[in-house]
C-alpha atoms as an extended CHARMM CRD file, in Angstrom:
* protein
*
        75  EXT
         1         1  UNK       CA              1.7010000000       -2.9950000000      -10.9640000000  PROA      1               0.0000000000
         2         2  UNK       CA              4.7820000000       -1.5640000000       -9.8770000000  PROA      2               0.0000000000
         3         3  UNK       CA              6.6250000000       -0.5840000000       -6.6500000000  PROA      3               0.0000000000
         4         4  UNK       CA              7.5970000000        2.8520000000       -8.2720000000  PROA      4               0.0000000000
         5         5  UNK       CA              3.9960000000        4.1230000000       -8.1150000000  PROA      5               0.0000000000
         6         6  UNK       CA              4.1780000000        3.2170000000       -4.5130000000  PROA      6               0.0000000000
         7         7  UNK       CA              6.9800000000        4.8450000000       -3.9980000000  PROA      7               0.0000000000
         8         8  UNK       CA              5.6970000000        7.8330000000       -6.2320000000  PROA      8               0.0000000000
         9         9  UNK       CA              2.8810000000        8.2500000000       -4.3090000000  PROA      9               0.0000000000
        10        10  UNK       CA              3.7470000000        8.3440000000       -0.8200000000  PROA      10              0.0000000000
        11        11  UNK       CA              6.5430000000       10.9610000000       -2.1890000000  PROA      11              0.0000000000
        12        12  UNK       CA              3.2000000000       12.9910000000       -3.4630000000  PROA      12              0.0000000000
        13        13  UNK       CA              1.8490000000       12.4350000000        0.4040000000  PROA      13              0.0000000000
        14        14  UNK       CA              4.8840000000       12.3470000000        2.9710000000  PROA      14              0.0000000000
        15        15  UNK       CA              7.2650000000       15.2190000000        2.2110000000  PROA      15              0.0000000000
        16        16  UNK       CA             10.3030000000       13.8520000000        3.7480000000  PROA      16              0.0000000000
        17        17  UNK       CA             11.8020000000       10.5260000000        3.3300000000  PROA      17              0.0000000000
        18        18  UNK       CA             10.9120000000        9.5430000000        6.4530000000  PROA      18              0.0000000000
        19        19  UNK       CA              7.4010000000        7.9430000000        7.7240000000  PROA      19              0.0000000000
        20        20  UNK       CA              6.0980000000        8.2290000000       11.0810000000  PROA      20              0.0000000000
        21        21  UNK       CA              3.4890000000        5.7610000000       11.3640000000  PROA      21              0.0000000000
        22        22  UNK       CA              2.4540000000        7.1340000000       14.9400000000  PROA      22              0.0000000000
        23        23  UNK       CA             -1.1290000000        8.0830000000       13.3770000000  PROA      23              0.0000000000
        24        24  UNK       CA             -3.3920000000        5.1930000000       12.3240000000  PROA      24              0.0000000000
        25        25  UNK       CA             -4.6270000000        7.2220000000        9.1900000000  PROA      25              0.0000000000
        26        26  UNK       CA             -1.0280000000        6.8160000000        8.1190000000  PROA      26              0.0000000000
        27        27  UNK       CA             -0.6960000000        2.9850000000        8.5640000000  PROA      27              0.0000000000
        28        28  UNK       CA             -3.7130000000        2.7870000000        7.1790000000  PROA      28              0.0000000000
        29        29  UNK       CA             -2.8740000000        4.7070000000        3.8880000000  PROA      29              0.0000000000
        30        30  UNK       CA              0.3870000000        2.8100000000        3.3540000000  PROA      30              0.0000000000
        31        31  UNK       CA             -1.4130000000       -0.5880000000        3.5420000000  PROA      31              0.0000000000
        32        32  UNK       CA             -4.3340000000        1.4460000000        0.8870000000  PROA      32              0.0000000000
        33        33  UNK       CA             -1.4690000000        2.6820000000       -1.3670000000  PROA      33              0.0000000000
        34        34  UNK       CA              0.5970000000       -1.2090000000       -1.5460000000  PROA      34              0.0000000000
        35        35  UNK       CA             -3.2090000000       -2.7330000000       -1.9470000000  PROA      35              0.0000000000
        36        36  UNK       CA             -4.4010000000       -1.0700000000       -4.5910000000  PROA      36              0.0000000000
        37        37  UNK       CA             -1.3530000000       -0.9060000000       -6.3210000000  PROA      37              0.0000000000
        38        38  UNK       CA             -1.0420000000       -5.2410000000       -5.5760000000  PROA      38              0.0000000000
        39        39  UNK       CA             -4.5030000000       -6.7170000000       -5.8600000000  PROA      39              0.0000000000
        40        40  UNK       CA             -3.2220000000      -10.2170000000       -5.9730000000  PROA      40              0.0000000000
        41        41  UNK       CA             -2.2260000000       -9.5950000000       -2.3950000000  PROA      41              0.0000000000
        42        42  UNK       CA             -4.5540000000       -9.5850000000        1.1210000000  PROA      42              0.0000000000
        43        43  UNK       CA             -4.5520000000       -6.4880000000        2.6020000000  PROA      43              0.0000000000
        44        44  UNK       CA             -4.3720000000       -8.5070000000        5.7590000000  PROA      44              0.0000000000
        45        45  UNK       CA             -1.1160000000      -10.0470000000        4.6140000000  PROA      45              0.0000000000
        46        46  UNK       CA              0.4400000000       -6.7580000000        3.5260000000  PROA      46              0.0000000000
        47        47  UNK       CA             -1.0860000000       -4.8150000000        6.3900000000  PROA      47              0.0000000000
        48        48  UNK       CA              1.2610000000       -7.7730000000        8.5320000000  PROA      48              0.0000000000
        49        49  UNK       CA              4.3470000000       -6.6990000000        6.8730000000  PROA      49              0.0000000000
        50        50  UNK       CA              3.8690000000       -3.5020000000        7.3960000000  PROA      50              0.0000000000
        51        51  UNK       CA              3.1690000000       -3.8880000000       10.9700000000  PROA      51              0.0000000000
        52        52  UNK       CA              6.5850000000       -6.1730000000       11.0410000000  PROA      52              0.0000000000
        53        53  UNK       CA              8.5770000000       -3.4740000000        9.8280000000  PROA      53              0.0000000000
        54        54  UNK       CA              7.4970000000       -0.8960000000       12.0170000000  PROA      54              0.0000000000
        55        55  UNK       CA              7.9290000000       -2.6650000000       14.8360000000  PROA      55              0.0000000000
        56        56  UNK       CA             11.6090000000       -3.6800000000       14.0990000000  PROA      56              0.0000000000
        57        57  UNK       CA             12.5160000000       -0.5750000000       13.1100000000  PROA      57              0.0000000000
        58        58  UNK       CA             12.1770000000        2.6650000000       15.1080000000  PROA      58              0.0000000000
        59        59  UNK       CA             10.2720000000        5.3320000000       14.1510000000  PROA      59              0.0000000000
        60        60  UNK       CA             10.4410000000        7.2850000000       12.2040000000  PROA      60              0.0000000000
        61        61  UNK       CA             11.0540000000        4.8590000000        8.9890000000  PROA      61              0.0000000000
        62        62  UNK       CA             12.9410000000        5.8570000000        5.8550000000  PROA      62              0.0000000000
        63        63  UNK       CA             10.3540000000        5.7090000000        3.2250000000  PROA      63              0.0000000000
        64        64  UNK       CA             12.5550000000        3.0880000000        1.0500000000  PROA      64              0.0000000000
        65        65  UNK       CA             12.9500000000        0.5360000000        3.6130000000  PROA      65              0.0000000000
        66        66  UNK       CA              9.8570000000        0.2990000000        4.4570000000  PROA      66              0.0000000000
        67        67  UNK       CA              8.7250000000       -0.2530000000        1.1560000000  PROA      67              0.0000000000
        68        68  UNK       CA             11.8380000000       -2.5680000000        0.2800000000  PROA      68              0.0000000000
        69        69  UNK       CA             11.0590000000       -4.4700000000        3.6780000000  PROA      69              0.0000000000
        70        70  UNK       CA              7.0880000000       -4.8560000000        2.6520000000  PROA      70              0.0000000000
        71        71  UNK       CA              8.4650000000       -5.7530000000       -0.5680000000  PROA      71              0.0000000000
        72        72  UNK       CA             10.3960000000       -8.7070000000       -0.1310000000  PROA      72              0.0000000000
        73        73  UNK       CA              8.1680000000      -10.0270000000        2.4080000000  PROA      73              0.0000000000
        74        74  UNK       CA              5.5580000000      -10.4120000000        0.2470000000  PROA      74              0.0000000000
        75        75  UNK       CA              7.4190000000      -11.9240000000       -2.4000000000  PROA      75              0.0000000000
């Protein structure tokens, strides 16, 4: 378990370093990516701190804060 797979992987899927969550097939990916990754967490619970983030920050998202922002809310 470790946040540089996530990162890895959404490198492997999102070309630049920005995410546009506009598309529910990419929310929904994110939250797949984290959960799998973090079993010990709900996907409810990480799907809310995703939805946090993007609704703070304007789209589109660099790819590290969302992840560092998901991150430390679950911790």
């Amino acid at each position: 378990m470790c946040w540089n797979n996530v990162e890895s992987q959404c490198k492997m899927v999102y070309e630049t370093p920005f995410i546009n969550a506009d598309k529910p097939l990419d929310r929904k990916f994110i939250i797949q990516i984290i959960a799998e990754e973090f079993p010990d967490f709900s996907r409810v619970r990480i799907a809310a701190s995703v939805d946090r983030c993007l609704k703070i920050f304007p789209a589109p998202v660099e790819r590290q804060k969302l992840l560092h922002f998901v991150q430390s809310s679950l911790r």
